[in-house]
Short mmCIF file of C-alpha atoms in Angstrom, two decimals:
data_model
loop_
_atom_site.label_atom_id
_atom_site.label_comp_id
_atom_site.label_asym_id
_atom_site.label_seq_id
_atom_site.Cartn_x
_atom_site.Cartn_y
_atom_site.Cartn_z
CA MET A 99 -0.09 -0.14 -0.09
CA PRO A 100 1.35 3.35 -0.78
CA SER A 101 2.45 5.11 2.16
CA THR A 102 1.36 8.76 2.45
CA TYR A 103 1.05 11.87 5.24
CA THR A 104 4.03 13.47 3.57
CA PRO A 105 5.42 16.57 5.52
CA ILE A 106 5.38 19.13 2.93
CA ALA A 107 6.93 21.99 4.48
CA THR A 108 7.59 23.55 8.29
CA THR A 109 8.66 26.56 10.35
CA THR A 110 9.23 27.90 13.67
CA TYR A 111 9.20 31.31 14.30
CA GLY A 112 12.71 32.60 15.68
CA SER A 113 11.42 35.94 16.36
CA ASP A 114 7.63 37.64 16.88
CA ALA A 115 6.65 38.07 13.23
CA GLY A 116 3.72 38.63 10.88
CA ALA A 117 1.15 36.59 8.79
CA PHE A 118 2.53 33.12 7.73
CA SER A 119 1.66 31.53 3.78
CA PHE A 120 2.35 28.30 2.74
CA THR A 121 2.55 28.97 -1.08
CA SER A 122 2.92 27.05 -4.41
CA ILE A 123 1.49 24.10 -2.56
CA PRO A 124 1.66 21.27 -5.11
CA ASN A 125 -1.59 19.83 -6.66
CA THR A 126 -0.07 15.77 -5.87
CA TYR A 127 -1.88 15.01 -2.83
CA THR A 128 -5.90 14.57 -1.88
CA ASP A 129 -6.21 16.17 1.52
CA LEU A 130 -3.99 18.67 3.34
CA ILE A 131 -3.30 18.81 7.22
CA ALA A 132 -2.00 21.80 8.77
CA VAL A 133 -0.63 21.91 12.06
CA LEU A 134 -0.38 24.75 14.17
CA ASN A 135 1.46 25.47 17.91
CA ILE A 136 0.86 29.10 17.96
CA ARG A 137 0.87 32.31 20.10
CA SER A 138 -0.68 35.42 19.10
CA LYS A 139 1.48 38.97 20.08
CA LYS A 140 -2.37 40.46 20.57
CA ALA A 141 -2.25 42.69 24.24
CA ALA A 142 -4.99 40.43 25.75
CA SER A 143 -5.38 36.86 26.78
CA THR A 144 -6.29 35.56 23.36
CA GLY A 145 -5.87 36.54 19.87
CA LEU A 146 -7.53 35.52 16.52
CA LEU A 147 -6.29 33.34 14.10
CA CYS A 148 -7.79 33.66 10.70
CA SER A 149 -7.18 31.19 7.64
CA ARG A 150 -7.30 32.37 4.12
CA MET A 151 -7.23 30.04 0.85
CA ASN A 152 -5.72 31.35 -1.95
CA SER A 153 -5.01 35.08 -0.75
CA ASP A 154 -8.70 35.47 -1.74
CA SER A 155 -9.49 38.59 -0.22
CA GLY A 156 -13.26 38.88 -1.34
CA SER A 157 -16.21 38.09 0.94
CA THR A 158 -16.48 34.40 -0.31
CA HIS A 159 -15.76 32.50 2.61
CA SER A 160 -17.97 31.45 5.53
CA TYR A 161 -17.77 29.24 8.71
CA THR A 162 -19.48 27.55 11.75
CA ILE A 163 -18.20 27.30 14.94
CA LEU A 164 -18.64 25.14 18.08
CA THR A 165 -17.47 25.91 21.12
CA GLY A 166 -16.69 24.95 24.84
CA ASN A 167 -15.08 27.80 27.47
CA GLY A 168 -15.23 25.43 30.78
CA SER A 169 -19.07 26.60 31.41
CA SER A 170 -20.89 26.71 28.57
CA ALA A 171 -21.08 25.67 25.18
CA SER A 172 -22.30 27.74 22.08
CA SER A 173 -21.96 28.04 18.45
CA SER A 174 -21.58 31.15 15.89
CA ARG A 175 -21.03 31.63 12.50
CA ASN A 176 -20.12 34.20 10.42
CA THR A 177 -21.08 34.95 6.45
CA ASN A 178 -19.80 36.66 3.13
CA VAL A 179 -16.35 37.17 4.85
CA SER A 180 -12.76 37.36 3.71
CA TRP A 181 -11.39 34.47 5.69
CA ASP A 182 -12.82 30.98 6.26
CA SER A 183 -11.85 30.01 9.99
CA PHE A 184 -11.75 31.74 13.24
CA ALA A 185 -9.77 30.58 15.92
CA GLU A 186 -9.33 32.18 19.31
CA ILE A 187 -5.61 31.48 20.43
CA ALA A 188 -3.19 32.21 23.03
CA GLY A 189 -2.80 35.91 23.09
CA ASN A 190 0.52 38.28 24.78
CA ASN A 191 -1.33 38.09 28.33
CA ALA A 192 -1.62 34.41 28.51
CA ALA A 193 0.86 32.46 30.95
CA SER A 194 4.42 32.36 29.53
CA GLY A 195 4.58 29.38 27.55
CA VAL A 196 1.15 28.63 26.68
CA TYR A 197 0.62 28.02 22.86
CA SER A 198 -2.38 26.82 20.90
CA THR A 199 -2.73 23.65 18.88
CA VAL A 200 -5.03 24.31 15.87
CA ILE A 201 -4.90 21.44 13.24
CA TYR A 202 -6.96 22.16 10.03
CA HIS A 203 -8.04 19.47 7.53
CA ILE A 204 -8.50 20.46 3.96
CA MET A 205 -9.91 17.89 2.04
CA ASN A 206 -9.87 17.49 -1.78
CA TYR A 207 -7.80 20.80 -1.98
CA ALA A 208 -7.23 20.37 -5.65
CA ASN A 209 -10.15 19.56 -7.37
CA THR A 210 -11.61 21.65 -9.44
CA THR A 211 -15.29 21.02 -9.07
CA THR A 212 -16.44 21.53 -5.61
CA ASN A 213 -16.33 24.46 -3.10
CA LYS A 214 -13.59 23.95 -0.60
CA THR A 215 -14.23 22.86 2.74
CA LEU A 216 -12.06 22.79 5.67
CA ILE A 217 -13.03 21.23 8.81
CA ALA A 218 -10.55 22.22 11.99
CA ARG A 219 -10.02 21.63 15.87
CA VAL A 220 -8.76 24.31 18.02
CA ASN A 221 -7.35 23.65 21.61
CA GLU A 222 -6.88 27.05 23.52
CA THR A 223 -5.82 25.80 26.98
CA SER A 224 -6.67 29.01 28.81
CA SER A 225 -10.04 29.49 27.58
CA ASN A 226 -11.51 27.02 25.33
CA VAL A 227 -12.17 24.17 22.80
CA SER A 228 -13.66 24.66 19.43
CA ALA A 229 -14.17 22.57 16.23
CA GLN A 230 -14.67 24.64 13.25
CA VAL A 231 -16.07 24.03 9.55
CA GLY A 232 -15.34 26.75 6.92
CA LEU A 233 -15.88 27.07 3.29
CA TRP A 234 -14.27 28.82 0.49
CA ARG A 235 -16.94 29.73 -2.41
CA SER A 236 -14.75 28.76 -5.17
CA THR A 237 -14.15 25.45 -7.16
CA SER A 238 -10.51 26.76 -7.53
CA ALA A 239 -7.64 24.31 -6.70
CA MET A 240 -6.31 25.69 -3.62
CA THR A 241 -2.69 26.55 -4.27
CA SER A 242 -1.70 28.70 -0.98
CA LEU A 243 -3.34 28.80 2.68
CA GLN A 244 -2.44 32.34 4.58
CA PHE A 245 -2.65 32.33 8.39
CA PHE A 246 -3.09 35.83 9.88
CA ASP A 247 -4.14 37.68 13.25
CA TYR A 248 -7.59 39.83 12.65
CA ASP A 249 -6.65 42.33 14.64
CA GLY A 250 -2.94 42.38 12.90
CA ALA A 251 -0.80 41.43 15.42
CA ASN A 252 2.28 39.47 15.07
CA PHE A 253 2.71 35.78 15.96
CA ALA A 254 5.10 35.01 18.83
CA ALA A 255 8.45 33.72 18.64
CA GLY A 256 8.32 29.71 18.72
CA SER A 257 5.10 29.77 16.70
CA SER A 258 5.40 26.75 14.30
CA PHE A 259 3.46 25.86 11.32
CA THR A 260 3.53 22.63 9.61
CA LEU A 261 1.86 21.21 6.09
CA TYR A 262 1.34 17.73 5.43
CA GLY A 263 -0.05 16.42 2.05
CA VAL A 264 -2.38 13.20 2.48
CA LYS A 265 -2.44 11.10 -0.97
CA SER A 266 -5.45 8.55 -1.52
CA ALA A 267 -5.15 5.39 -3.22
CA MET B 44 8.61 18.35 -5.59
CA SER B 45 9.17 21.82 -5.94
CA PRO B 46 9.86 24.22 -2.68
CA ILE B 47 6.94 25.90 -0.80
CA LEU B 48 7.68 29.11 -0.30
CA GLN B 49 7.50 30.95 3.35
CA THR B 50 5.88 34.49 3.01
CA LEU B 51 6.63 36.72 6.30
CA ALA B 52 5.39 40.26 6.93
CA ASN B 53 8.81 41.43 6.79
CA GLY B 54 8.88 40.45 2.99
CA SER B 55 11.24 37.59 3.45
CA ALA B 56 11.23 34.51 1.67
CA TYR B 57 12.16 30.76 2.36
CA GLY B 58 12.29 27.52 -0.08
CA TYR B 59 12.22 24.27 1.92
CA ARG B 60 13.71 21.44 0.72
CA SER B 61 11.49 18.12 0.01
CA PHE B 62 11.18 15.56 2.86
CA ALA B 63 11.29 11.98 2.20
CA ALA B 64 8.33 10.34 3.48
CA ALA B 65 8.47 7.64 6.59
CA ALA B 66 8.01 4.12 4.90
CA GLY B 67 4.75 2.34 5.42
CA ASP B 68 3.24 4.15 8.57
CA PHE B 69 0.44 5.63 7.28
CA GLU B 70 -0.79 3.89 4.06
CA SER B 71 -3.37 4.71 1.69
CA ILE B 72 -5.56 1.49 1.15
CA ALA B 73 -8.58 2.07 -0.98
CA THR B 74 -10.45 5.08 -2.21
CA VAL B 75 -14.24 5.17 -3.17
CA SER B 76 -15.28 8.04 -5.28
CA VAL B 77 -19.28 8.10 -6.32
CA GLY B 78 -19.59 8.92 -10.30
CA SER B 79 -22.34 10.49 -12.05
CA GLY B 80 -25.95 8.77 -10.97
CA GLY B 81 -24.92 8.74 -7.60
CA SER B 82 -24.50 5.63 -4.95
CA ALA B 83 -26.33 4.23 -2.04
CA SER B 84 -23.29 4.12 -0.06
CA ALA B 85 -19.54 3.54 -0.15
CA GLU B 86 -18.16 0.41 1.11
CA PHE B 87 -14.48 -0.82 2.18
CA THR B 88 -14.33 -4.68 2.22
CA SER B 89 -11.76 -7.22 2.89
CA ILE B 90 -9.97 -4.53 5.28
CA PRO B 91 -6.84 -6.04 5.91
CA SER B 92 -5.47 -6.94 9.37
CA THR B 93 -1.97 -5.40 8.86
CA TYR B 94 -2.68 -2.16 10.63
CA GLN B 95 -3.39 -0.83 13.97
CA HIS B 96 -5.72 1.71 13.50
CA LEU B 97 -7.91 2.94 10.58
CA GLU B 98 -8.70 6.40 9.44
CA ILE B 99 -11.14 7.58 6.97
CA ARG B 100 -11.19 10.98 5.21
CA TRP B 101 -14.07 11.97 3.26
CA ILE B 102 -16.41 14.76 1.29
CA ALA B 103 -19.93 13.81 1.11
CA LYS B 104 -23.15 15.15 -0.63
CA ALA B 105 -26.82 14.75 -0.47
CA GLY B 106 -30.21 16.24 -0.54
CA SER B 107 -30.71 18.58 2.70
CA GLY B 108 -31.48 17.12 6.25
CA THR B 109 -29.61 13.87 6.23
CA ARG B 110 -26.56 12.24 8.42
CA LEU B 111 -23.87 10.00 7.18
CA ARG B 112 -24.23 6.61 8.79
CA LEU B 113 -21.75 4.07 9.30
CA GLN B 114 -22.42 0.55 9.68
CA ILE B 115 -19.41 -2.27 10.39
CA ASN B 116 -18.94 -5.56 8.97
CA THR B 117 -22.33 -5.78 7.73
CA ASP B 118 -23.86 -5.78 10.91
CA THR B 119 -27.41 -4.53 10.64
CA ALA B 120 -28.43 -5.48 14.16
CA THR B 121 -28.91 -3.04 17.12
CA ASN B 122 -25.63 -3.29 18.11
CA TYR B 123 -24.55 0.47 17.72
CA SER B 124 -24.16 3.31 20.02
CA THR B 125 -23.90 7.14 18.98
CA HIS B 126 -23.20 10.35 20.73
CA LEU B 127 -23.21 14.01 18.64
CA LEU B 128 -22.25 17.24 19.89
CA LEU B 129 -23.59 19.78 17.28
CA GLY B 130 -23.21 23.60 17.07
CA ASP B 131 -25.38 24.80 13.87
CA GLY B 132 -24.05 28.71 14.06
CA SER B 133 -26.73 29.87 16.63
CA GLY B 134 -27.02 26.92 18.94
CA VAL B 135 -25.88 23.87 20.71
CA ALA B 136 -27.32 20.58 20.49
CA ALA B 137 -26.14 16.90 21.95
CA ILE B 138 -27.91 13.84 20.31
CA GLY B 139 -27.25 10.46 21.95
CA ALA B 140 -28.86 7.24 20.65
CA ALA B 141 -28.45 3.46 21.75
CA ASN B 142 -29.27 0.43 20.50
CA GLU B 143 -29.13 1.53 16.99
CA ALA B 144 -28.72 -0.06 13.54
CA LYS B 145 -25.89 2.05 12.59
CA ILE B 146 -23.56 5.18 13.88
CA ALA B 147 -24.75 8.61 13.06
CA ILE B 148 -21.53 10.34 12.20
CA SER B 149 -21.59 13.44 10.74
CA ALA B 150 -23.04 16.82 10.82
CA ALA B 151 -26.47 17.15 8.58
CA THR B 152 -25.85 18.03 4.96
CA SER B 153 -26.69 20.66 2.68
CA GLY B 154 -28.21 19.94 -0.83
CA THR B 155 -26.46 23.09 -2.54
CA SER B 156 -24.22 22.04 -5.46
CA GLY B 157 -20.82 22.18 -5.32
CA VAL B 158 -20.89 22.52 -1.11
CA PHE B 159 -19.73 19.01 0.30
CA CYS B 160 -19.80 17.94 3.82
CA ALA B 161 -16.13 16.69 4.82
CA GLY B 162 -15.42 14.44 7.72
CA VAL B 163 -12.20 12.25 9.60
CA VAL B 164 -13.15 9.33 11.03
CA SER B 165 -10.75 7.44 13.33
CA VAL B 166 -11.04 3.76 14.17
CA LEU B 167 -8.80 3.06 16.95
CA ASP B 168 -7.77 -0.78 17.63
CA TYR B 169 -10.14 -1.87 14.60
CA LYS B 170 -8.66 -5.58 14.77
CA ASP B 171 -8.53 -5.86 18.64
CA THR B 172 -10.86 -8.75 19.57
CA ASN B 173 -10.76 -8.22 22.95
CA LYS B 174 -12.56 -4.94 22.76
CA TYR B 175 -15.63 -3.41 21.47
CA LYS B 176 -14.81 -1.00 18.74
CA THR B 177 -15.23 2.97 19.02
CA VAL B 178 -15.19 5.39 16.35
CA ARG B 179 -14.56 9.41 16.24
CA THR B 180 -15.55 11.76 13.79
CA LEU B 181 -14.78 15.43 12.91
CA SER B 182 -17.37 16.63 10.49
CA GLY B 183 -18.85 19.66 9.06
CA ILE B 184 -20.55 21.78 6.29
CA ASP B 185 -20.84 25.52 5.82
CA ASN B 186 -23.33 26.55 3.36
CA ASN B 187 -22.88 30.38 3.99
CA GLY B 188 -25.57 31.18 5.88
CA SER B 189 -26.32 27.33 7.47
CA GLY B 190 -24.93 24.36 8.36
CA GLU B 191 -23.17 22.44 11.25
CA VAL B 192 -20.05 21.57 12.88
CA ALA B 193 -20.26 18.11 14.55
CA LEU B 194 -18.22 15.96 17.11
CA ASN B 195 -18.97 12.25 17.09
CA SER B 196 -18.55 9.14 19.07
CA GLY B 197 -19.48 6.07 18.51
CA ALA B 198 -19.76 2.32 19.63
CA TRP B 199 -19.96 -0.76 17.87
CA ARG B 200 -20.68 -3.59 20.44
CA SER B 201 -18.60 -6.41 18.70
CA THR B 202 -15.26 -7.80 19.72
CA SER B 203 -14.97 -8.91 15.79
CA ALA B 204 -11.96 -7.71 13.86
CA VAL B 205 -13.10 -4.93 11.54
CA THR B 206 -13.31 -6.09 8.08
CA SER B 207 -15.58 -3.94 6.34
CA LEU B 208 -17.22 -0.35 6.63
CA LYS B 209 -20.52 0.87 4.92
CA PHE B 210 -21.09 4.79 4.53
CA TYR B 211 -24.58 6.19 3.67
CA TRP B 212 -26.67 8.91 4.07
CA ASP B 213 -29.95 8.08 6.23
CA SER B 214 -31.84 9.17 3.22
CA GLY B 215 -31.04 9.20 -0.48
CA ASN B 216 -28.14 8.80 -2.43
CA LEU B 217 -24.48 9.58 -2.14
CA ASP B 218 -24.12 12.55 -5.04
CA GLN B 219 -21.39 12.38 -7.56
CA TYR B 220 -17.76 13.37 -6.88
CA SER B 221 -18.61 12.33 -2.91
CA SER B 222 -15.21 10.12 -2.09
CA PHE B 223 -14.50 8.21 0.64
CA ALA B 224 -10.36 7.26 1.28
CA LEU B 225 -9.30 4.59 3.79
CA TYR B 226 -5.93 4.43 5.19
CA GLY B 227 -4.22 2.48 7.76
CA ILE B 228 -1.73 3.22 10.39
CA LYS B 229 0.69 0.79 11.43
CA GLY B 230 1.30 0.87 15.78
#
């Protein structure tokens, strides 16, 4: 059986820096998995991490979120926005050493027939756990994936971004 | 494989060397892709016993208001149970069902053209004949104003090794371009 789940690229910030993108993503896989361990420099206990496919800044994205914050569960959504996920992550005022884990699955990312759906798990150990689904209303193959802070803050040194490709038989 | 560039806010860019895949730890076993005309189900049969765990990665579409179901080893008896935690953008719901003839594993679908539900199903220790089998799923569909995200836990009360998996909608066919990919994970 063909082995898969191939690491494509990875980086860890040696110093605080802004938005990060995987670009020129090859179309040779079936799904992509992006694994982030990340902390925002926003001057708050949490920051807001957004993702965007193909740098499309049009209002062609939307998402639905399920969140538990330790005392209650809630769900929210946003429509016609320019990002396809919205995750609370550790901010600059979180305890030192706290980074949030976010794992995105982008299914059938290279096909040119369907709109693109991503699903994600978010673990922000100081405040919440969430599951998300996002939609990019485009049948274009996804060739780049950007991560940025909603408020324009940097990501902290030590934040890591890893992309894997999974190829079906 | 061409390098992937990292783009930073300071304008610098880095190229990356290709990574060699680790041999044999996560392997593709089979794929079911639905063609024109649709299909009642997607099935994996004769699943080899050479792995520790299974993972099924899928996108699927049908008419509105139906959930994806899973049956194991063609067992149609009431040997299954399910818990779902759902968020629909405005509220949260919890669903539990015992003694069912299948496991409900996904968010409810939309019938909108080109909008597919997506999910990842894990079946741990699938060949262990000392344990009942537990299934866990993350799934979701967003349709720009409607949709659901779902976490599932399901059980098949059998100690038999898993040799087949059948996915189907509660009602209606799997639409064209639905796709299910089975992977084996070695322990």
